[in-house]
Amino acid sequence: MKKTEGKPLPLGVSGEGEKINFSVAVPEGKSCSLLLYRAGEEKPCLEYPMEEVFGEVRYLALEDLDKDCREYNYRTEKEIFVDPRARALAGREAWGEERDVQKHQVRGVIEKSGYDWEGDAPLEIPDHQVVAYSLHVRGFTKDPCSKVKGKGTFEGLKEKLPYLKDLGINQIQCMPVYEFEECGRYRNYWGYGPAYWFAPKSAYSALGDGPRSLKDLVKACHRQGMELVLEMPFSEGTPGFLAEECLRYYRMEYHIDGFILNPLTAPMDSIRQDPLLKKTKILRHDMEFMNTMRRFLKGDEGMVDSVIYWLRHISKEGVCNTITGHTGFTLNDLVSYDGKHNEANGENNTDGPDYNYSWNCGAEGPTRKKEVLQLRERQMRNALFLLLTAQGTPCLLAGDEFANSQKGNNNVYCQDNPTGWLNWRKLEKEEKLCGFVKDLIRLRKAYPVLCPAREMLGLDQTRCGVPDVSYHGENAWQAPKEVSSRQLGVYYSGAVAGGDDCFIAYNMHWLEHKFALPALPKGKAWHVIASTDEGVLETPRQLKQQRQIEVKARTILILAGK
């Protein structure tokens, strides 16, 4: 093993044949040396001064590196630090175990090449065909009743892929999976804040090898026809060039299909223009769809115009439609609590969003009142209808399909316990709701007008005599304009997307309403294909020569022209 001439770029560790290059940014005026360790040891076996300098970059190269010396750190003066571009970390394999870098308990790992991708590549599913599912890798399967071997790991998620595929999911969105500090003064179950962005979290690996387990998961997802998207929020102050470099790395090294970014901390324009990321899904969060549909769901007045916009809108900026998210109530809690209950977080219930636009349906929290429970079930079904009949890309929060609850906590960032984990015991209890979600996803995919490739314009684009989308109330072709209106009929022309016409009646009022039905071409009749009460019908029910239909209180009805 000998020291030889290195290169300042690329930053981090790179290799050519038997030559390994080390490059790291160090403030001017500070000395720096490379520390090498034998695998698993917390005492350096070798130290090399880094004397080559370019700007503020120190670099050197080593030839014929000892195969046992595969871990490294840097020393400046008396401080030990881990390479911010380390591709993997040693010493962080156990979740929740505090480790001290200054005692060499955390070290960068020089990655071994040679993973066999077996011809795998990112899937590039068109956005209008995506049904996404958002989860926390640890919380998704950590529950004792999750029925997986690798609880709380990439492997545990991999075991659940057949369940997600059967549900109808083809994109998984993961909260942070890079190396973050989960313990210490600030409990950090979610993974936001400073981190080693390039290193997949080894505590999420049943093998203790984050990079290997993440690659295995990606390959397994792609074999099931599912994309894998990673949330990469980057903390404030992260240089834009580093963020962009990190995304390129995950795209090329891990075949990641997309990223969820924070526009306040990531250079969105530069990332979208990057030629290496051109076919990568670049996503961001937005609360407008969520807030609009939650308010409509609980019966707020003055929401019809906003609902019209969000039912039709297809984002060009990578925004998925969500009714619930990790910040805020789960679907079950949205219809069970008027206020947040975050006392267990230790912040006197001051954390988490104050405005949730929720409604407890008549009782706060758990109750045995039959009428309240029935109304909650109804409202959950209506919420799922609103999400899955809107034309933008839908994203379910993990566990909403079986009414998972966080006991009214709308900010479980520090709850690495059953509050923050999915309660898989509820799946059996809520088998009917889960089946409803599965059927609704299948229905969405079966009717092209519910998931068109392009946004509808309210114009007769195909010259068939009716616009691609139109809005109705008690009178056909007249959308409700009163502030007090809490109902809306939407007519989609099948001619624009191919397939049957559809009419959806949304009645979020606590009173029954009549809806006028637009006339269909000769030889066709309206058929009920789904409703809040009946779910998705196996055999559509024909309406004989009806010009209007009565829709019960807090009910959504879908008709198809056949």
XYZ file of C-alpha atoms in Angstrom:
562
model
C 0.000 0.000 0.000
C 1.603 3.264 -1.089
C 0.666 6.922 -1.340
C 0.563 8.382 -4.838
C -0.608 11.501 -6.665
C -4.310 12.166 -6.214
C -6.973 14.361 -7.851
C -9.211 17.069 -6.312
C -12.281 15.802 -8.186
C -14.535 14.029 -7.686
C -14.980 14.895 -4.014
C -15.371 11.860 -1.778
C -13.818 8.458 -2.473
C -13.386 7.189 -6.016
C -11.347 4.423 -7.569
C -9.623 3.379 -10.776
C -8.298 -0.151 -10.739
C -6.061 -0.571 -7.684
C -5.917 3.197 -7.075
C -8.265 4.793 -4.525
C -8.600 8.604 -4.495
C -9.650 10.552 -1.376
C -10.811 14.156 -1.702
C -12.426 16.372 0.928
C -13.092 20.069 1.540
C -11.236 21.496 4.568
C -11.297 25.139 5.750
C -8.161 27.065 4.802
C -5.451 27.072 7.434
C -6.324 23.707 8.961
C -4.173 20.627 8.596
C -5.870 17.391 7.525
C -4.992 13.721 7.530
C -6.676 10.531 6.329
C -7.339 7.846 8.928
C -7.730 4.225 7.855
C -9.300 1.477 9.976
C -9.590 -2.259 9.750
C -13.222 -3.357 9.437
C -15.098 -3.004 12.724
C -12.176 -1.503 14.666
C -12.412 1.822 16.528
C -8.699 2.598 16.419
C -6.939 3.814 13.238
C -4.351 1.464 11.810
C -2.810 4.073 9.463
C -2.737 7.852 9.100
C -1.683 9.816 6.010
C -1.194 13.620 5.934
C -3.200 15.174 3.089
C -0.710 17.671 1.676
C -2.026 18.156 -1.848
C -4.303 21.224 -2.001
C -6.533 22.785 -4.642
C -8.599 25.706 -3.324
C -9.956 24.344 -0.048
C -9.851 20.729 -1.241
C -7.320 18.253 0.217
C -6.666 15.062 -1.704
C -4.406 12.032 -2.022
C -4.495 8.593 -3.596
C -3.412 5.166 -2.370
C -2.428 2.160 -4.454
C -2.811 -1.487 -3.472
C -5.002 -0.650 -0.478
C -5.070 -3.438 2.070
C -8.362 -5.303 1.634
C -8.907 -5.182 5.426
C -8.545 -1.370 5.559
C -11.954 -0.475 4.114
C -13.068 2.141 6.654
C -11.866 5.739 6.959
C -12.293 9.152 8.569
C -10.505 12.500 8.470
C -8.692 14.378 11.218
C -8.307 18.169 11.328
C -6.246 19.403 14.280
C -7.824 17.428 17.152
C -11.225 16.849 15.529
C -12.319 13.646 13.823
C -14.976 13.972 11.129
C -16.781 11.628 8.761
C -16.628 12.290 5.038
C -19.876 14.149 4.170
C -19.890 12.184 0.909
C -19.350 8.784 2.501
C -21.300 6.184 0.517
C -21.850 4.032 3.617
C -21.176 4.249 7.370
C -19.795 1.668 9.792
C -20.850 1.742 13.436
C -24.446 2.777 12.740
C -25.942 -0.675 12.138
C -28.050 -0.682 15.332
C -31.067 1.648 15.564
C -31.089 4.021 18.534
C -27.549 3.371 19.723
C -25.642 6.598 20.432
C -22.252 6.691 18.743
C -19.382 9.190 19.151
C -17.428 10.161 16.023
C -14.601 11.567 18.156
C -14.088 8.095 19.615
C -13.964 6.630 16.089
C -17.275 4.828 16.683
C -18.633 6.008 13.305
C -16.541 5.638 10.165
C -16.972 5.989 6.428
C -16.839 2.815 4.352
C -14.966 2.402 1.077
C -17.657 0.699 -0.991
C -17.040 -2.495 -2.857
C -18.197 -2.464 -6.467
C -19.831 -5.255 -8.387
C -23.556 -5.353 -7.503
C -25.473 -7.436 -10.045
C -28.501 -5.437 -11.177
C -29.598 -8.226 -13.539
C -30.627 -5.781 -16.240
C -32.699 -3.572 -13.916
C -33.498 0.042 -14.858
C -35.830 2.785 -13.544
C -39.419 2.184 -14.704
C -40.496 5.681 -15.848
C -44.224 5.017 -15.367
C -46.278 7.896 -16.859
C -47.532 10.213 -14.120
C -51.206 9.749 -14.983
C -50.875 5.990 -14.427
C -49.252 6.304 -10.991
C -50.997 5.448 -7.723
C -48.504 6.270 -4.974
C -48.167 5.121 -1.364
C -46.206 7.105 1.221
C -44.479 5.322 4.122
C -41.758 5.383 6.779
C -39.472 2.370 6.281
C -39.128 1.560 9.989
C -42.695 2.378 11.010
C -44.245 0.465 8.115
C -43.354 -3.006 9.422
C -42.014 -2.505 12.974
C -45.325 -3.566 14.565
C -45.153 -7.141 15.993
C -48.240 -8.029 13.927
C -46.756 -6.981 10.581
C -46.082 -10.662 9.769
C -42.638 -10.015 8.271
C -39.234 -11.310 9.346
C -37.269 -8.110 8.797
C -39.372 -5.799 10.944
C -38.579 -2.124 10.487
C -36.157 -2.662 7.600
C -35.813 -2.487 3.819
C -36.266 -6.269 3.879
C -39.537 -5.899 5.809
C -40.841 -3.509 3.158
C -39.703 -5.952 0.472
C -41.807 -8.678 2.118
C -44.861 -6.406 1.889
C -44.524 -5.717 -1.851
C -47.103 -8.396 -2.837
C -49.599 -6.738 -0.459
C -48.989 -3.312 -2.036
C -49.177 -4.708 -5.562
C -52.495 -6.392 -4.747
C -53.749 -3.071 -3.376
C -53.000 -1.454 -6.751
C -49.930 0.592 -5.798
C -47.205 1.176 -8.410
C -45.094 3.819 -6.685
C -43.692 3.760 -3.135
C -42.631 7.072 -1.600
C -40.200 6.641 1.322
C -39.441 9.143 4.047
C -35.660 9.683 4.556
C -33.601 6.494 4.254
C -30.119 8.062 4.477
C -27.914 8.015 7.581
C -29.388 10.414 10.148
C -28.962 10.622 13.916
C -32.150 9.187 15.422
C -31.214 9.434 19.106
C -29.549 11.916 21.445
C -30.985 15.187 22.699
C -33.468 15.547 19.833
C -35.526 12.450 19.092
C -35.544 12.131 15.328
C -37.692 9.216 14.220
C -38.556 10.763 10.832
C -35.024 11.624 9.720
C -35.189 15.340 8.938
C -32.201 17.552 9.728
C -28.422 17.174 9.199
C -27.406 13.825 7.738
C -24.996 11.884 5.565
C -27.065 12.171 2.412
C -25.076 9.716 0.257
C -25.205 6.793 2.704
C -28.340 4.573 2.945
C -29.172 3.871 6.580
C -27.706 0.581 7.748
C -30.102 0.441 10.722
C -32.792 -0.008 8.043
C -30.990 -3.117 6.799
C -31.531 -6.591 8.230
C -28.020 -7.328 6.888
C -26.439 -4.298 8.567
C -25.564 -3.125 5.046
C -27.711 -0.167 3.967
C -26.411 0.131 0.382
C -26.892 -3.572 -0.386
C -30.374 -3.719 1.159
C -31.571 -0.582 -0.636
C -30.389 -1.943 -3.986
C -32.130 -5.251 -3.295
C -35.332 -3.351 -2.455
C -35.204 -1.229 -5.614
C -34.675 -4.294 -7.782
C -37.551 -6.106 -6.060
C -39.861 -3.089 -6.494
C -39.094 -2.865 -10.202
C -39.781 -6.575 -10.663
C -43.237 -5.960 -9.150
C -43.831 -2.990 -11.471
C -43.400 -0.414 -8.685
C -41.285 2.708 -8.664
C -39.299 3.696 -5.579
C -39.170 7.408 -4.746
C -37.033 8.840 -1.932
C -37.743 11.943 0.099
C -34.537 14.030 0.162
C -35.425 17.200 2.093
C -31.812 18.401 2.617
C -31.272 20.623 5.646
C -31.022 24.397 5.393
C -27.594 25.491 4.215
C -26.885 22.377 2.127
C -25.040 23.633 -0.986
C -27.102 23.307 -4.139
C -24.300 21.585 -6.033
C -24.075 18.920 -3.316
C -27.821 18.267 -3.431
C -27.723 17.899 -7.208
C -24.674 15.620 -7.025
C -26.454 13.466 -4.430
C -29.546 12.988 -6.600
C -27.431 12.025 -9.586
C -25.640 9.474 -7.429
C -28.848 7.802 -6.211
C -30.299 7.795 -9.709
C -27.224 6.135 -11.243
C -26.019 3.963 -8.351
C -29.411 2.881 -6.938
C -31.766 3.224 -9.955
C -34.069 5.428 -7.870
C -37.145 6.508 -9.847
C -37.698 9.910 -8.272
C -37.179 12.291 -5.380
C -39.383 14.426 -3.139
C -37.594 17.719 -2.477
C -38.098 20.851 -0.410
C -38.024 23.844 -2.810
C -36.634 25.991 0.020
C -33.480 23.867 0.357
C -32.971 22.352 -3.110
C -32.163 24.144 -6.426
C -35.322 22.959 -8.199
C -34.714 24.735 -11.534
C -31.136 23.474 -11.807
C -32.191 19.931 -10.876
C -34.978 19.863 -13.469
C -32.538 21.067 -16.146
C -29.855 18.506 -15.255
C -29.549 16.196 -18.298
C -28.806 13.178 -16.080
C -32.061 13.745 -14.157
C -34.297 14.578 -17.126
C -36.368 11.379 -16.892
C -36.343 11.320 -13.093
C -39.522 12.261 -11.219
C -38.816 15.458 -9.264
C -41.642 15.923 -6.744
C -42.573 18.313 -3.953
C -45.240 18.556 -1.277
C -48.212 20.929 -1.495
C -51.086 21.294 0.976
C -53.696 23.029 -1.201
C -55.440 19.912 -2.535
C -55.468 18.426 0.972
C -56.934 21.495 2.646
C -59.563 22.031 -0.053
C -60.807 18.452 -0.006
C -60.781 18.200 3.792
C -62.946 21.305 4.062
C -65.326 20.051 1.376
C -65.493 16.655 3.096
C -66.620 18.063 6.430
C -69.177 20.342 4.812
C -67.620 23.818 4.808
C -69.465 26.303 2.627
C -67.917 28.198 -0.258
C -65.694 25.336 -1.425
C -67.244 24.350 -4.778
C -65.045 26.545 -7.018
C -61.843 25.303 -5.357
C -63.061 21.703 -5.584
C -63.716 22.118 -9.316
C -60.152 23.337 -9.807
C -58.499 20.561 -7.805
C -60.611 17.748 -9.260
C -59.415 18.751 -12.719
C -55.888 20.018 -12.046
C -52.894 17.920 -13.115
C -49.663 19.285 -11.699
C -46.763 20.099 -13.999
C -44.493 20.635 -11.002
C -44.478 17.141 -9.532
C -47.157 17.598 -6.867
C -49.196 14.539 -5.875
C -52.725 14.800 -4.498
C -52.964 13.770 -0.840
C -55.791 13.785 1.695
C -53.419 12.866 4.528
C -49.660 12.966 5.102
C -47.011 12.274 7.707
C -47.451 15.799 9.037
C -51.103 15.935 10.043
C -53.788 13.416 10.904
C -54.136 9.937 9.459
C -57.424 9.325 7.649
C -58.951 7.638 10.698
C -57.902 10.509 12.965
C -59.126 13.106 10.446
C -62.695 11.912 11.097
C -62.168 11.160 14.814
C -60.607 14.305 16.298
C -61.422 17.997 16.178
C -58.053 18.945 17.687
C -54.527 17.547 17.784
C -53.387 15.506 20.791
C -49.582 15.712 20.763
C -49.033 15.782 24.537
C -46.804 12.686 24.383
C -44.286 14.626 22.259
C -43.276 16.631 25.326
C -43.932 20.069 23.831
C -47.180 20.903 25.664
C -49.177 20.186 22.499
C -47.676 23.252 20.779
C -46.055 21.283 17.949
C -47.761 20.044 14.792
C -50.236 21.911 12.582
C -53.051 23.730 14.378
C -55.352 23.814 11.343
C -56.263 20.298 10.241
C -59.769 20.910 8.854
C -60.863 17.769 10.657
C -64.214 16.802 12.186
C -64.749 14.158 14.860
C -68.279 13.282 13.646
C -69.784 13.905 17.083
C -67.309 12.540 19.655
C -63.636 13.272 20.322
C -61.449 10.211 19.900
C -62.461 6.589 20.578
C -66.191 6.027 21.083
C -68.778 3.244 21.171
C -71.566 5.383 19.722
C -72.824 3.440 16.745
C -74.055 6.462 14.785
C -70.700 8.231 15.216
C -68.736 5.173 14.080
C -70.966 4.730 11.040
C -70.534 8.378 10.068
C -66.754 8.113 10.461
C -66.650 5.092 8.175
C -68.768 6.968 5.649
C -66.473 9.998 5.769
C -63.356 7.882 5.285
C -64.901 6.354 2.183
C -65.849 9.801 0.906
C -62.299 11.052 1.489
C -60.921 8.144 -0.529
C -63.422 8.896 -3.308
C -62.259 12.538 -3.385
C -58.635 11.453 -3.610
C -59.001 8.712 -6.209
C -61.480 10.457 -8.512
C -59.409 13.645 -8.767
C -57.370 13.681 -11.972
C -53.930 14.454 -10.553
C -51.599 11.720 -9.278
C -53.023 10.291 -6.015
C -50.873 9.327 -3.040
C -52.192 7.268 -0.118
C -50.702 7.528 3.351
C -49.591 4.095 4.543
C -52.221 2.490 6.757
C -55.121 4.691 5.675
C -56.510 1.711 3.784
C -57.149 -0.018 7.120
C -57.912 3.031 9.301
C -54.562 3.231 11.088
C -54.648 5.665 14.022
C -52.012 7.758 15.795
C -54.364 8.525 18.708
C -54.873 12.090 17.533
C -51.145 12.853 17.304
C -50.562 14.832 14.119
C -46.770 15.118 14.415
C -45.183 11.762 15.375
C -41.653 12.906 14.483
C -40.352 11.540 17.826
C -42.680 8.573 18.350
C -40.625 5.471 17.593
C -43.263 3.272 19.234
C -46.727 1.891 18.427
C -48.067 5.464 18.068
C -45.762 6.079 15.103
C -45.856 2.529 13.712
C -48.606 1.055 11.560
C -50.975 -1.135 13.572
C -51.307 -4.168 11.320
C -53.891 -5.758 13.639
C -56.397 -3.325 12.167
C -56.021 -4.802 8.690
C -58.125 -7.825 9.589
C -60.676 -5.674 11.419
C -60.895 -3.229 8.515
C -60.758 -5.777 5.719
C -63.879 -4.245 4.153
C -62.322 -0.756 3.989
C -59.126 -2.164 2.512
C -61.155 -4.008 -0.123
C -62.969 -0.748 -0.899
C -59.642 1.022 -1.513
C -58.441 -1.816 -3.733
C -61.645 -1.713 -5.783
C -61.548 2.070 -6.080
C -57.967 2.010 -7.395
C -58.979 -0.658 -9.884
C -61.959 1.468 -10.961
C -59.733 4.510 -11.458
C -57.434 2.536 -13.750
C -60.358 1.025 -15.677
C -61.891 4.396 -16.684
C -59.465 6.570 -18.695
C -61.483 9.738 -18.007
C -60.566 9.435 -14.316
C -56.811 9.471 -15.018
C -56.198 11.302 -18.322
C -52.696 12.071 -19.576
C -53.518 15.768 -20.041
C -55.621 18.210 -18.069
C -59.147 18.671 -19.380
C -60.083 22.156 -20.524
C -63.876 22.338 -20.373
C -63.933 22.447 -24.200
C -65.292 20.145 -26.882
C -61.853 19.003 -27.988
C -63.078 16.035 -30.050
C -66.105 17.760 -31.661
C -68.443 15.193 -30.182
C -70.995 17.760 -29.036
C -70.034 17.962 -25.338
C -67.006 19.409 -23.535
C -64.346 17.097 -22.130
C -65.470 18.071 -18.607
C -68.510 19.995 -17.400
C -70.102 20.838 -14.033
C -73.678 20.357 -12.917
C -76.060 20.732 -9.987
C -79.809 20.306 -9.612
C -80.002 21.666 -13.150
C -77.910 20.125 -15.916
C -74.998 22.240 -17.218
C -75.275 24.653 -14.301
C -72.681 24.319 -11.549
C -73.928 25.338 -8.086
C -72.920 28.962 -7.493
C -74.354 29.650 -4.044
C -71.878 30.030 -1.202
C -73.998 27.563 0.760
C -73.605 24.835 -1.899
C -71.926 21.668 -0.737
C -72.699 19.528 -3.775
C -71.333 19.177 -7.302
C -71.896 17.009 -10.366
C -69.008 16.408 -12.779
C -69.508 14.994 -16.288
C -66.475 13.561 -18.102
C -66.762 12.865 -21.826
C -65.223 9.513 -22.708
C -64.418 10.732 -26.208
C -61.412 12.756 -25.049
C -59.590 9.911 -23.279
C -61.225 6.819 -24.744
C -63.720 4.663 -22.866
C -67.087 5.390 -21.247
C -68.493 8.728 -20.174
C -68.614 9.209 -16.400
C -70.763 11.348 -14.129
C -69.758 11.815 -10.488
C -72.187 13.300 -7.975
C -70.545 14.686 -4.842
C -72.969 15.520 -2.050
C -71.072 16.631 1.050
C -74.162 18.295 2.547
C -75.944 16.802 5.548
C -79.147 16.899 3.434
C -80.203 14.847 0.410
C -79.926 16.555 -3.000
C -81.145 15.875 -6.513
C -78.758 15.997 -9.470
C -79.839 16.477 -13.086
C -78.222 13.888 -15.373
C -76.812 15.080 -18.722
C -78.344 13.303 -21.714
C -76.248 10.541 -23.262
C -75.988 9.678 -26.972
C -78.732 7.454 -28.337
C -78.328 3.820 -27.343
C -76.564 4.563 -24.053
C -77.861 4.747 -20.491
C -76.390 5.758 -17.142
C -75.304 2.922 -14.856
C -74.310 3.209 -11.189
C -70.801 1.749 -10.891
C -69.794 2.884 -7.380
C -71.133 4.713 -4.342
C -70.248 5.526 -0.753
C -72.769 2.969 0.517
C -72.193 0.131 -1.930
C -68.533 0.533 -2.847
C -67.603 -0.537 -6.380
C -70.350 -2.654 -7.908
C -69.427 -5.938 -9.556
C -72.433 -5.529 -11.852
C -73.305 -1.922 -12.785
C -76.928 -1.011 -12.051
C -78.776 0.655 -14.938
C -80.898 3.760 -14.387
C -83.885 3.508 -16.718
C -84.726 6.744 -18.528
C -83.894 8.851 -15.498
C -83.170 12.542 -16.000
C -82.201 13.118 -12.413
C -80.969 11.162 -9.434
C -81.371 11.597 -5.705
C -78.105 11.433 -3.755
C -78.265 10.882 -0.022
C -76.535 13.124 2.509
C -72.719 12.841 2.628
C -72.631 10.511 -0.369
C -70.625 10.222 -3.569
C -72.034 8.366 -6.562
C -70.231 7.388 -9.795
C -72.174 6.658 -12.971
C -70.913 5.405 -16.321
C -72.601 5.799 -19.687
C -72.869 2.361 -21.260
